[in-house]
PDB file of N, CA and C in Angstrom:
ATOM      1  N   MET A   8     -63.359   6.313 -28.828  1.00  0.00           N
ATOM      2  CA  MET A   8     -62.392   7.469 -28.609  1.00  0.00           C
ATOM      3  C   MET A   8     -61.904   6.690 -27.104  1.00  0.00           C
ATOM      4  N   SER A   9     -62.267   6.195 -26.789  1.00  0.00           N
ATOM      5  CA  SER A   9     -61.977   6.015 -25.164  1.00  0.00           C
ATOM      6  C   SER A   9     -60.865   4.851 -25.325  1.00  0.00           C
ATOM      7  N   SER A  10     -60.844   4.122 -26.458  1.00  0.00           N
ATOM      8  CA  SER A  10     -59.793   3.317 -26.455  1.00  0.00           C
ATOM      9  C   SER A  10     -58.743   3.797 -27.109  1.00  0.00           C
ATOM     10  N   ARG A  11     -58.538   4.980 -28.008  1.00  0.00           N
ATOM     11  CA  ARG A  11     -57.598   5.743 -27.823  1.00  0.00           C
ATOM     12  C   ARG A  11     -57.094   6.436 -26.534  1.00  0.00           C
ATOM     13  N   ARG A  12     -57.669   6.623 -25.924  1.00  0.00           N
ATOM     14  CA  ARG A  12     -57.439   7.045 -24.816  1.00  0.00           C
ATOM     15  C   ARG A  12     -56.817   6.422 -23.862  1.00  0.00           C
ATOM     16  N   ALA A  13     -57.017   4.859 -23.942  1.00  0.00           N
ATOM     17  CA  ALA A  13     -56.543   4.017 -22.889  1.00  0.00           C
ATOM     18  C   ALA A  13     -55.352   3.568 -23.803  1.00  0.00           C
ATOM     19  N   ALA A  14     -55.243   3.352 -24.993  1.00  0.00           N
ATOM     20  CA  ALA A  14     -54.051   2.991 -25.643  1.00  0.00           C
ATOM     21  C   ALA A  14     -53.029   4.023 -25.403  1.00  0.00           C
ATOM     22  N   ALA A  15     -53.278   5.309 -25.384  1.00  0.00           N
ATOM     23  CA  ALA A  15     -52.228   6.182 -24.898  1.00  0.00           C
ATOM     24  C   ALA A  15     -51.856   6.467 -23.804  1.00  0.00           C
ATOM     25  N   LYS A  16     -52.998   6.222 -22.689  1.00  0.00           N
ATOM     26  CA  LYS A  16     -52.150   6.088 -21.418  1.00  0.00           C
ATOM     27  C   LYS A  16     -51.437   4.958 -21.024  1.00  0.00           C
ATOM     28  N   LYS A  17     -51.708   3.842 -21.929  1.00  0.00           N
ATOM     29  CA  LYS A  17     -51.035   2.575 -21.529  1.00  0.00           C
ATOM     30  C   LYS A  17     -49.339   2.796 -22.275  1.00  0.00           C
ATOM     31  N   GLN A  18     -49.693   3.327 -23.064  1.00  0.00           N
ATOM     32  CA  GLN A  18     -48.191   3.944 -24.115  1.00  0.00           C
ATOM     33  C   GLN A  18     -47.051   5.149 -23.108  1.00  0.00           C
ATOM     34  N   GLN A  19     -48.075   5.991 -22.442  1.00  0.00           N
ATOM     35  CA  GLN A  19     -47.350   6.971 -21.634  1.00  0.00           C
ATOM     36  C   GLN A  19     -47.152   6.124 -20.419  1.00  0.00           C
ATOM     37  N   PHE A  20     -47.497   5.455 -19.679  1.00  0.00           N
ATOM     38  CA  PHE A  20     -47.159   4.297 -18.550  1.00  0.00           C
ATOM     39  C   PHE A  20     -46.275   3.714 -19.099  1.00  0.00           C
ATOM     40  N   THR A  21     -45.768   2.966 -20.026  1.00  0.00           N
ATOM     41  CA  THR A  21     -44.954   2.260 -20.410  1.00  0.00           C
ATOM     42  C   THR A  21     -43.663   2.935 -20.326  1.00  0.00           C
ATOM     43  N   LEU A  22     -44.095   4.046 -21.186  1.00  0.00           N
ATOM     44  CA  LEU A  22     -42.424   5.284 -21.541  1.00  0.00           C
ATOM     45  C   LEU A  22     -42.295   5.559 -20.174  1.00  0.00           C
ATOM     46  N   LEU A  23     -42.942   5.916 -19.093  1.00  0.00           N
ATOM     47  CA  LEU A  23     -42.684   6.269 -17.805  1.00  0.00           C
ATOM     48  C   LEU A  23     -42.135   5.430 -17.062  1.00  0.00           C
ATOM     49  N   THR A  24     -42.533   3.843 -17.135  1.00  0.00           N
ATOM     50  CA  THR A  24     -41.658   2.739 -16.733  1.00  0.00           C
ATOM     51  C   THR A  24     -40.654   2.590 -17.073  1.00  0.00           C
ATOM     52  N   ILE A  25     -40.247   2.746 -18.369  1.00  0.00           N
ATOM     53  CA  ILE A  25     -38.979   2.379 -18.961  1.00  0.00           C
ATOM     54  C   ILE A  25     -37.824   3.766 -18.548  1.00  0.00           C
ATOM     55  N   ILE A  26     -38.371   4.751 -18.356  1.00  0.00           N
ATOM     56  CA  ILE A  26     -37.380   5.927 -17.976  1.00  0.00           C
ATOM     57  C   ILE A  26     -37.223   5.660 -16.315  1.00  0.00           C
ATOM     58  N   PHE A  27     -38.234   5.151 -15.731  1.00  0.00           N
ATOM     59  CA  PHE A  27     -37.745   4.942 -14.271  1.00  0.00           C
ATOM     60  C   PHE A  27     -36.882   4.013 -14.045  1.00  0.00           C
ATOM     61  N   VAL A  28     -36.845   2.987 -14.896  1.00  0.00           N
ATOM     62  CA  VAL A  28     -36.093   1.556 -15.026  1.00  0.00           C
ATOM     63  C   VAL A  28     -34.428   2.147 -15.320  1.00  0.00           C
ATOM     64  N   MET A  29     -34.637   3.047 -16.399  1.00  0.00           N
ATOM     65  CA  MET A  29     -33.314   3.224 -16.778  1.00  0.00           C
ATOM     66  C   MET A  29     -32.501   4.424 -15.795  1.00  0.00           C
ATOM     67  N   THR A  30     -33.347   5.025 -15.065  1.00  0.00           N
ATOM     68  CA  THR A  30     -32.667   5.855 -13.965  1.00  0.00           C
ATOM     69  C   THR A  30     -32.231   5.296 -12.796  1.00  0.00           C
ATOM     70  N   VAL A  31     -32.622   4.537 -12.681  1.00  0.00           N
ATOM     71  CA  VAL A  31     -32.426   3.461 -11.552  1.00  0.00           C
ATOM     72  C   VAL A  31     -31.174   2.614 -11.763  1.00  0.00           C
ATOM     73  N   ALA A  32     -31.053   2.088 -13.024  1.00  0.00           N
ATOM     74  CA  ALA A  32     -29.978   1.305 -13.543  1.00  0.00           C
ATOM     75  C   ALA A  32     -28.621   2.643 -13.473  1.00  0.00           C
ATOM     76  N   ILE A  33     -28.978   3.944 -14.054  1.00  0.00           N
ATOM     77  CA  ILE A  33     -27.923   4.598 -13.989  1.00  0.00           C
ATOM     78  C   ILE A  33     -27.317   5.114 -12.706  1.00  0.00           C
ATOM     79  N   ILE A  34     -28.354   4.910 -12.029  1.00  0.00           N
ATOM     80  CA  ILE A  34     -27.907   5.575 -10.651  1.00  0.00           C
ATOM     81  C   ILE A  34     -27.462   4.424  -9.826  1.00  0.00           C
ATOM     82  N   GLY A  35     -27.722   3.290 -10.113  1.00  0.00           N
ATOM     83  CA  GLY A  35     -27.025   2.049  -9.708  1.00  0.00           C
ATOM     84  C   GLY A  35     -25.668   1.652  -9.916  1.00  0.00           C
ATOM     85  N   CYS A  36     -25.521   2.181 -11.619  1.00  0.00           N
ATOM     86  CA  CYS A  36     -24.153   2.184 -12.261  1.00  0.00           C
ATOM     87  C   CYS A  36     -23.342   3.108 -11.755  1.00  0.00           C
ATOM     88  N   ILE A  37     -23.713   4.244 -11.193  1.00  0.00           N
ATOM     89  CA  ILE A  37     -22.738   5.407 -10.531  1.00  0.00           C
ATOM     90  C   ILE A  37     -22.151   5.028  -8.607  1.00  0.00           C
ATOM     91  N   VAL A  38     -23.382   4.658  -8.371  1.00  0.00           N
ATOM     92  CA  VAL A  38     -23.179   4.290  -7.050  1.00  0.00           C
ATOM     93  C   VAL A  38     -22.355   3.178  -6.979  1.00  0.00           C
ATOM     94  N   PHE A  39     -22.861   1.884  -7.637  1.00  0.00           N
ATOM     95  CA  PHE A  39     -21.525   0.562  -7.484  1.00  0.00           C
ATOM     96  C   PHE A  39     -20.592   0.789  -8.604  1.00  0.00           C
ATOM     97  N   GLY A  40     -20.406   1.400  -9.346  1.00  0.00           N
ATOM     98  CA  GLY A  40     -19.320   1.615 -10.144  1.00  0.00           C
ATOM     99  C   GLY A  40     -18.401   2.316  -9.803  1.00  0.00           C
ATOM    100  N   SER A  41     -18.892   3.344  -8.703  1.00  0.00           N
ATOM    101  CA  SER A  41     -17.659   4.371  -8.079  1.00  0.00           C
ATOM    102  C   SER A  41     -16.831   3.600  -7.441  1.00  0.00           C
ATOM    103  N   THR A  42     -17.144   2.351  -6.725  1.00  0.00           N
ATOM    104  CA  THR A  42     -16.520   2.015  -5.488  1.00  0.00           C
ATOM    105  C   THR A  42     -15.498   0.920  -6.550  1.00  0.00           C
ATOM    106  N   LYS A  43     -14.222   1.523  -5.492  1.00  0.00           N
ATOM    107  CA  LYS A  43     -12.914   0.790  -6.149  1.00  0.00           C
ATOM    108  C   LYS A  43     -12.685  -0.512  -5.614  1.00  0.00           C
ATOM    109  N   ALA A  44     -12.378  -1.319  -6.897  1.00  0.00           N
ATOM    110  CA  ALA A  44     -11.643  -2.614  -6.134  1.00  0.00           C
ATOM    111  C   ALA A  44     -10.550  -2.588  -5.367  1.00  0.00           C
ATOM    112  N   GLN A  45     -10.979  -3.108  -4.321  1.00  0.00           N
ATOM    113  CA  GLN A  45      -9.681  -3.213  -3.223  1.00  0.00           C
ATOM    114  C   GLN A  45      -8.822  -4.287  -3.475  1.00  0.00           C
ATOM    115  N   ALA A  46      -7.346  -4.062  -3.542  1.00  0.00           N
ATOM    116  CA  ALA A  46      -6.458  -5.179  -3.716  1.00  0.00           C
ATOM    117  C   ALA A  46      -6.427  -6.492  -2.196  1.00  0.00           C
ATOM    118  N   ALA A  47      -6.180  -7.547  -2.784  1.00  0.00           N
ATOM    119  CA  ALA A  47      -6.013  -8.398  -1.696  1.00  0.00           C
ATOM    120  C   ALA A  47      -5.010  -8.027  -0.407  1.00  0.00           C
ATOM    121  N   PRO A  48      -5.532  -7.926   0.575  1.00  0.00           N
ATOM    122  CA  PRO A  48      -4.530  -7.761   1.702  1.00  0.00           C
ATOM    123  C   PRO A  48      -2.811  -8.149   1.362  1.00  0.00           C
ATOM    124  N   ALA A  49      -2.016  -7.817   1.451  1.00  0.00           N
ATOM    125  CA  ALA A  49      -0.733  -7.923   1.589  1.00  0.00           C
ATOM    126  C   ALA A  49      -0.332  -9.071   2.861  1.00  0.00           C
ATOM    127  N   GLU A  50       0.643  -9.500   2.329  1.00  0.00           N
ATOM    128  CA  GLU A  50       1.061 -10.540   3.437  1.00  0.00           C
ATOM    129  C   GLU A  50       1.620 -10.028   4.554  1.00  0.00           C
ATOM    130  N   THR A  51       1.544 -10.056   6.053  1.00  0.00           N
ATOM    131  CA  THR A  51       2.055  -9.421   7.031  1.00  0.00           C
ATOM    132  C   THR A  51       3.512  -9.684   6.867  1.00  0.00           C
ATOM    133  N   SER A  52       4.185  -8.203   7.356  1.00  0.00           N
ATOM    134  CA  SER A  52       5.367  -8.153   7.249  1.00  0.00           C
ATOM    135  C   SER A  52       5.764  -8.032   8.727  1.00  0.00           C
ATOM    136  N   TYR A  53       6.980  -8.499   9.383  1.00  0.00           N
ATOM    137  CA  TYR A  53       7.103  -7.922  10.758  1.00  0.00           C
ATOM    138  C   TYR A  53       8.592  -7.490  10.636  1.00  0.00           C
ATOM    139  N   LYS A  54       8.553  -6.564  11.654  1.00  0.00           N
ATOM    140  CA  LYS A  54       9.896  -5.784  11.666  1.00  0.00           C
ATOM    141  C   LYS A  54      10.861  -6.276  12.668  1.00  0.00           C
ATOM    142  N   TYR A  55      12.032  -6.488  12.001  1.00  0.00           N
ATOM    143  CA  TYR A  55      13.343  -7.035  13.133  1.00  0.00           C
ATOM    144  C   TYR A  55      14.510  -6.297  12.988  1.00  0.00           C
ATOM    145  N   TYR A  56      15.312  -6.485  13.897  1.00  0.00           N
ATOM    146  CA  TYR A  56      17.105  -6.147  14.022  1.00  0.00           C
ATOM    147  C   TYR A  56      17.913  -7.203  13.671  1.00  0.00           C
ATOM    148  N   THR A  57      19.094  -6.865  13.210  1.00  0.00           N
ATOM    149  CA  THR A  57      20.241  -7.626  13.301  1.00  0.00           C
ATOM    150  C   THR A  57      21.217  -6.661  13.676  1.00  0.00           C
ATOM    151  N   SER A  58      22.402  -7.531  13.952  1.00  0.00           N
ATOM    152  CA  SER A  58      23.564  -6.586  14.471  1.00  0.00           C
ATOM    153  C   SER A  58      24.606  -7.185  13.410  1.00  0.00           C
ATOM    154  N   ILE A  59      25.377  -6.229  12.415  1.00  0.00           N
ATOM    155  CA  ILE A  59      26.572  -6.435  11.861  1.00  0.00           C
ATOM    156  C   ILE A  59      27.526  -5.898  12.093  1.00  0.00           C
ATOM    157  N   GLN A  60      28.746  -6.299  11.285  1.00  0.00           N
ATOM    158  CA  GLN A  60      30.247  -5.705  12.079  1.00  0.00           C
ATOM    159  C   GLN A  60      30.304  -5.046  10.940  1.00  0.00           C
ATOM    160  N   VAL A  61      30.586  -3.738  10.603  1.00  0.00           N
ATOM    161  CA  VAL A  61      31.048  -3.066   9.066  1.00  0.00           C
ATOM    162  C   VAL A  61      32.322  -3.916   8.880  1.00  0.00           C
ATOM    163  N   GLN A  62      32.647  -3.928   7.592  1.00  0.00           N
ATOM    164  CA  GLN A  62      33.871  -4.525   7.021  1.00  0.00           C
ATOM    165  C   GLN A  62      34.474  -3.031   6.402  1.00  0.00           C
ATOM    166  N   LYS A  63      35.753  -3.578   6.273  1.00  0.00           N
ATOM    167  CA  LYS A  63      36.587  -2.318   5.446  1.00  0.00           C
ATOM    168  C   LYS A  63      36.021  -1.916   3.822  1.00  0.00           C
ATOM    169  N   GLY A  64      35.774  -0.866   3.712  1.00  0.00           N
ATOM    170  CA  GLY A  64      35.138  -0.530   2.165  1.00  0.00           C
ATOM    171  C   GLY A  64      33.709  -0.599   2.273  1.00  0.00           C
ATOM    172  N   ASP A  65      32.858  -0.997   3.709  1.00  0.00           N
ATOM    173  CA  ASP A  65      31.310  -0.545   3.454  1.00  0.00           C
ATOM    174  C   ASP A  65      31.067   0.604   3.624  1.00  0.00           C
ATOM    175  N   THR A  66      30.190   1.051   3.149  1.00  0.00           N
ATOM    176  CA  THR A  66      29.069   2.183   3.097  1.00  0.00           C
ATOM    177  C   THR A  66      27.954   2.016   3.728  1.00  0.00           C
ATOM    178  N   LEU A  67      27.401   3.200   3.954  1.00  0.00           N
ATOM    179  CA  LEU A  67      25.806   2.856   4.436  1.00  0.00           C
ATOM    180  C   LEU A  67      25.311   2.612   3.121  1.00  0.00           C
ATOM    181  N   TRP A  68      25.439   2.937   2.120  1.00  0.00           N
ATOM    182  CA  TRP A  68      24.819   2.576   0.753  1.00  0.00           C
ATOM    183  C   TRP A  68      24.763   1.396   0.532  1.00  0.00           C
ATOM    184  N   ASN A  69      26.272   0.584   0.655  1.00  0.00           N
ATOM    185  CA  ASN A  69      25.944  -0.719   0.009  1.00  0.00           C
ATOM    186  C   ASN A  69      25.594  -1.750   1.501  1.00  0.00           C
ATOM    187  N   ILE A  70      25.374  -1.281   2.464  1.00  0.00           N
ATOM    188  CA  ILE A  70      24.735  -1.758   3.553  1.00  0.00           C
ATOM    189  C   ILE A  70      22.987  -1.731   3.309  1.00  0.00           C
ATOM    190  N   ALA A  71      22.452  -0.714   2.593  1.00  0.00           N
ATOM    191  CA  ALA A  71      21.371  -0.239   2.416  1.00  0.00           C
ATOM    192  C   ALA A  71      21.052  -1.430   1.385  1.00  0.00           C
ATOM    193  N   SER A  72      21.794  -1.579   0.730  1.00  0.00           N
ATOM    194  CA  SER A  72      21.540  -2.423  -0.494  1.00  0.00           C
ATOM    195  C   SER A  72      21.432  -4.018  -0.567  1.00  0.00           C
ATOM    196  N   ASN A  73      22.120  -4.312   0.827  1.00  0.00           N
ATOM    197  CA  ASN A  73      21.939  -5.839   1.346  1.00  0.00           C
ATOM    198  C   ASN A  73      20.734  -5.860   1.978  1.00  0.00           C
ATOM    199  N   TYR A  74      20.446  -5.229   2.940  1.00  0.00           N
ATOM    200  CA  TYR A  74      19.422  -5.239   4.097  1.00  0.00           C
ATOM    201  C   TYR A  74      18.356  -4.574   3.765  1.00  0.00           C
ATOM    202  N   MET A  75      17.913  -3.666   3.054  1.00  0.00           N
ATOM    203  CA  MET A  75      16.930  -2.918   2.631  1.00  0.00           C
ATOM    204  C   MET A  75      15.692  -3.707   2.171  1.00  0.00           C
ATOM    205  N   THR A  76      14.410  -3.523   2.496  1.00  0.00           N
ATOM    206  CA  THR A  76      13.530  -4.546   2.288  1.00  0.00           C
ATOM    207  C   THR A  76      12.291  -3.572   1.170  1.00  0.00           C
ATOM    208  N   ASP A  77      11.171  -3.636   0.533  1.00  0.00           N
ATOM    209  CA  ASP A  77      10.193  -3.037   0.048  1.00  0.00           C
ATOM    210  C   ASP A  77       9.605  -2.077   0.786  1.00  0.00           C
ATOM    211  N   GLU A  78       9.632  -2.496   1.868  1.00  0.00           N
ATOM    212  CA  GLU A  78       8.821  -1.377   2.909  1.00  0.00           C
ATOM    213  C   GLU A  78       9.180  -0.245   3.207  1.00  0.00           C
ATOM    214  N   TYR A  79      10.532   0.223   2.742  1.00  0.00           N
ATOM    215  CA  TYR A  79      10.921   1.350   2.647  1.00  0.00           C
ATOM    216  C   TYR A  79      10.923   2.268   1.377  1.00  0.00           C
ATOM    217  N   ALA A  80      10.492   3.274   1.753  1.00  0.00           N
ATOM    218  CA  ALA A  80      10.055   4.398   0.187  1.00  0.00           C
ATOM    219  C   ALA A  80      11.404   4.637  -0.424  1.00  0.00           C
ATOM    220  N   SER A  81      12.479   4.708   0.261  1.00  0.00           N
ATOM    221  CA  SER A  81      13.780   4.868  -0.274  1.00  0.00           C
ATOM    222  C   SER A  81      15.124   4.932   0.145  1.00  0.00           C
ATOM    223  N   VAL A  82      16.111   4.401  -0.375  1.00  0.00           N
ATOM    224  CA  VAL A  82      17.278   4.253   0.060  1.00  0.00           C
ATOM    225  C   VAL A  82      17.654   5.425   1.277  1.00  0.00           C
ATOM    226  N   ASN A  83      17.256   6.413   1.081  1.00  0.00           N
ATOM    227  CA  ASN A  83      17.800   7.735   1.884  1.00  0.00           C
ATOM    228  C   ASN A  83      16.806   7.459   3.632  1.00  0.00           C
ATOM    229  N   ASP A  84      15.701   7.212   2.994  1.00  0.00           N
ATOM    230  CA  ASP A  84      14.788   6.804   4.298  1.00  0.00           C
ATOM    231  C   ASP A  84      15.270   5.592   5.363  1.00  0.00           C
ATOM    232  N   TYR A  85      15.785   4.567   4.710  1.00  0.00           N
ATOM    233  CA  TYR A  85      16.422   3.321   5.301  1.00  0.00           C
ATOM    234  C   TYR A  85      17.829   3.734   5.951  1.00  0.00           C
ATOM    235  N   ILE A  86      18.639   4.458   5.029  1.00  0.00           N
ATOM    236  CA  ILE A  86      19.799   5.019   5.866  1.00  0.00           C
ATOM    237  C   ILE A  86      19.541   5.784   6.761  1.00  0.00           C
ATOM    238  N   GLU A  87      18.584   6.728   6.758  1.00  0.00           N
ATOM    239  CA  GLU A  87      18.184   7.658   7.797  1.00  0.00           C
ATOM    240  C   GLU A  87      18.114   6.908   9.189  1.00  0.00           C
ATOM    241  N   GLU A  88      17.253   5.668   8.865  1.00  0.00           N
ATOM    242  CA  GLU A  88      16.948   5.097  10.051  1.00  0.00           C
ATOM    243  C   GLU A  88      17.988   4.703  10.687  1.00  0.00           C
ATOM    244  N   ILE A  89      19.334   3.683   9.948  1.00  0.00           N
ATOM    245  CA  ILE A  89      20.306   3.227  10.498  1.00  0.00           C
ATOM    246  C   ILE A  89      20.829   4.507  11.214  1.00  0.00           C
ATOM    247  N   CYS A  90      20.739   5.680  10.659  1.00  0.00           N
ATOM    248  CA  CYS A  90      21.730   6.470  11.383  1.00  0.00           C
ATOM    249  C   CYS A  90      20.917   6.933  12.798  1.00  0.00           C
ATOM    250  N   GLU A  91      19.320   6.402  12.856  1.00  0.00           N
ATOM    251  CA  GLU A  91      19.315   7.294  14.009  1.00  0.00           C
ATOM    252  C   GLU A  91      19.250   5.968  15.373  1.00  0.00           C
ATOM    253  N   ILE A  92      18.880   4.947  14.456  1.00  0.00           N
ATOM    254  CA  ILE A  92      19.264   3.892  15.494  1.00  0.00           C
ATOM    255  C   ILE A  92      20.646   3.648  16.229  1.00  0.00           C
ATOM    256  N   ASN A  93      21.929   3.824  15.230  1.00  0.00           N
ATOM    257  CA  ASN A  93      22.610   3.703  15.664  1.00  0.00           C
ATOM    258  C   ASN A  93      23.643   5.178  16.229  1.00  0.00           C
ATOM    259  N   HIS A  94      22.792   6.324  16.265  1.00  0.00           N
ATOM    260  CA  HIS A  94      23.382   7.528  16.922  1.00  0.00           C
ATOM    261  C   HIS A  94      24.380   7.955  15.733  1.00  0.00           C
ATOM    262  N   ILE A  95      24.366   7.821  14.883  1.00  0.00           N
ATOM    263  CA  ILE A  95      25.051   8.455  13.713  1.00  0.00           C
ATOM    264  C   ILE A  95      24.840   9.745  13.393  1.00  0.00           C
ATOM    265  N   ALA A  96      25.856  10.287  13.289  1.00  0.00           N
ATOM    266  CA  ALA A  96      25.292  11.960  13.095  1.00  0.00           C
ATOM    267  C   ALA A  96      25.832  12.635  11.758  1.00  0.00           C
ATOM    268  N   ASP A  97      27.018  11.999  11.093  1.00  0.00           N
ATOM    269  CA  ASP A  97      27.415  12.666   9.901  1.00  0.00           C
ATOM    270  C   ASP A  97      27.737  11.352   8.888  1.00  0.00           C
ATOM    271  N   ASN A  98      26.884  10.238   8.757  1.00  0.00           N
ATOM    272  CA  ASN A  98      26.791   9.410   7.933  1.00  0.00           C
ATOM    273  C   ASN A  98      28.084   8.306   8.180  1.00  0.00           C
ATOM    274  N   ALA A  99      29.243   8.755   8.892  1.00  0.00           N
ATOM    275  CA  ALA A  99      30.399   8.096   8.896  1.00  0.00           C
ATOM    276  C   ALA A  99      30.233   6.585   9.777  1.00  0.00           C
ATOM    277  N   ILE A 100      30.674   5.755   9.208  1.00  0.00           N
ATOM    278  CA  ILE A 100      31.133   4.369   9.714  1.00  0.00           C
ATOM    279  C   ILE A 100      32.449   4.011   9.686  1.00  0.00           C
ATOM    280  N   HIS A 101      33.088   2.903  10.387  1.00  0.00           N
ATOM    281  CA  HIS A 101      34.283   2.663  10.571  1.00  0.00           C
ATOM    282  C   HIS A 101      34.314   1.207  10.494  1.00  0.00           C
ATOM    283  N   SER A 102      35.524   0.819   9.679  1.00  0.00           N
ATOM    284  CA  SER A 102      35.668  -0.990  10.129  1.00  0.00           C
ATOM    285  C   SER A 102      35.779  -1.148  11.267  1.00  0.00           C
ATOM    286  N   GLY A 103      34.954  -2.519  11.932  1.00  0.00           N
ATOM    287  CA  GLY A 103      34.943  -3.276  13.046  1.00  0.00           C
ATOM    288  C   GLY A 103      33.699  -2.554  14.013  1.00  0.00           C
ATOM    289  N   GLN A 104      33.180  -1.458  13.502  1.00  0.00           N
ATOM    290  CA  GLN A 104      32.197  -0.862  14.153  1.00  0.00           C
ATOM    291  C   GLN A 104      30.781  -1.937  13.841  1.00  0.00           C
ATOM    292  N   TYR A 105      29.845  -1.954  15.143  1.00  0.00           N
ATOM    293  CA  TYR A 105      28.686  -2.945  14.953  1.00  0.00           C
ATOM    294  C   TYR A 105      27.682  -1.906  14.903  1.00  0.00           C
ATOM    295  N   LEU A 106      26.824  -2.438  13.936  1.00  0.00           N
ATOM    296  CA  LEU A 106      25.668  -1.572  13.758  1.00  0.00           C
ATOM    297  C   LEU A 106      24.343  -2.268  14.016  1.00  0.00           C
ATOM    298  N   THR A 107      23.359  -1.808  14.055  1.00  0.00           N
ATOM    299  CA  THR A 107      21.778  -2.601  14.300  1.00  0.00           C
ATOM    300  C   THR A 107      21.054  -1.783  13.033  1.00  0.00           C
ATOM    301  N   ILE A 108      20.526  -2.876  12.447  1.00  0.00           N
ATOM    302  CA  ILE A 108      20.144  -2.893  11.056  1.00  0.00           C
ATOM    303  C   ILE A 108      18.788  -3.760  11.476  1.00  0.00           C
ATOM    304  N   PRO A 109      17.878  -2.966  10.506  1.00  0.00           N
ATOM    305  CA  PRO A 109      16.483  -2.937  10.762  1.00  0.00           C
ATOM    306  C   PRO A 109      16.070  -3.618   9.060  1.00  0.00           C
ATOM    307  N   TYR A 110      15.028  -4.680   9.500  1.00  0.00           N
ATOM    308  CA  TYR A 110      14.812  -5.450   8.125  1.00  0.00           C
ATOM    309  C   TYR A 110      13.237  -5.927   8.149  1.00  0.00           C
ATOM    310  N   TYR A 111      12.604  -6.136   7.357  1.00  0.00           N
ATOM    311  CA  TYR A 111      11.029  -6.804   7.304  1.00  0.00           C
ATOM    312  C   TYR A 111      11.140  -8.331   6.885  1.00  0.00           C
ATOM    313  N   SER A 112      10.358  -9.040   7.207  1.00  0.00           N
ATOM    314  CA  SER A 112      10.477 -10.315   6.971  1.00  0.00           C
ATOM    315  C   SER A 112       9.094 -11.040   6.902  1.00  0.00           C
ATOM    316  N   ASP A 113       8.601 -11.892   6.169  1.00  0.00           N
ATOM    317  CA  ASP A 113       7.118 -12.310   6.543  1.00  0.00           C
ATOM    318  C   ASP A 113       7.164 -13.649   7.320  1.00  0.00           C
ATOM    319  N   GLU A 114       8.280 -13.871   7.922  1.00  0.00           N
ATOM    320  CA  GLU A 114       8.176 -14.804   8.819  1.00  0.00           C
ATOM    321  C   GLU A 114       8.127 -14.270  10.171  1.00  0.00           C
ATOM    322  N   TYR A 115       7.119 -15.250  10.933  1.00  0.00           N
ATOM    323  CA  TYR A 115       7.441 -14.499  12.419  1.00  0.00           C
ATOM    324  C   TYR A 115       7.980 -15.034  13.354  1.00  0.00           C
ATOM    325  N   LEU A 116       8.969 -14.909  14.038  1.00  0.00           N
ATOM    326  CA  LEU A 116       9.970 -15.462  14.446  1.00  0.00           C
ATOM    327  C   LEU A 116       9.765 -14.905  16.074  1.00  0.00           C
ATOM    328  N   GLU A 117       9.714 -15.915  17.092  1.00  0.00           N
ATOM    329  CA  GLU A 117       9.418 -16.066  18.516  1.00  0.00           C
ATOM    330  C   GLU A 117      10.729 -15.669  19.371  1.00  0.00           C
TER     331      GLU A 117
END
């Protein structure tokens, strides 16, 4: 009889060990599996300004299409910044006018 009890206790111990290992494995998967992979750091971009002379027929939209970089969320955001920098209240520009235009570059200029 004692060998049956010993076998039953051994079987119970084995079952508890398996349950413990599976529980640890599941918790590990939850903890470490929920960690999101992070993207590699993007290249550093530097913000610069340049001056342009408005040509006949230029609009803020076509100037934006020539100078806007991916760092801006939208064309409207970029045009708004141009207007703020140049103190333009009504989005009106005229031929011969000089505008300060922001842009980003990966190159570091000293």
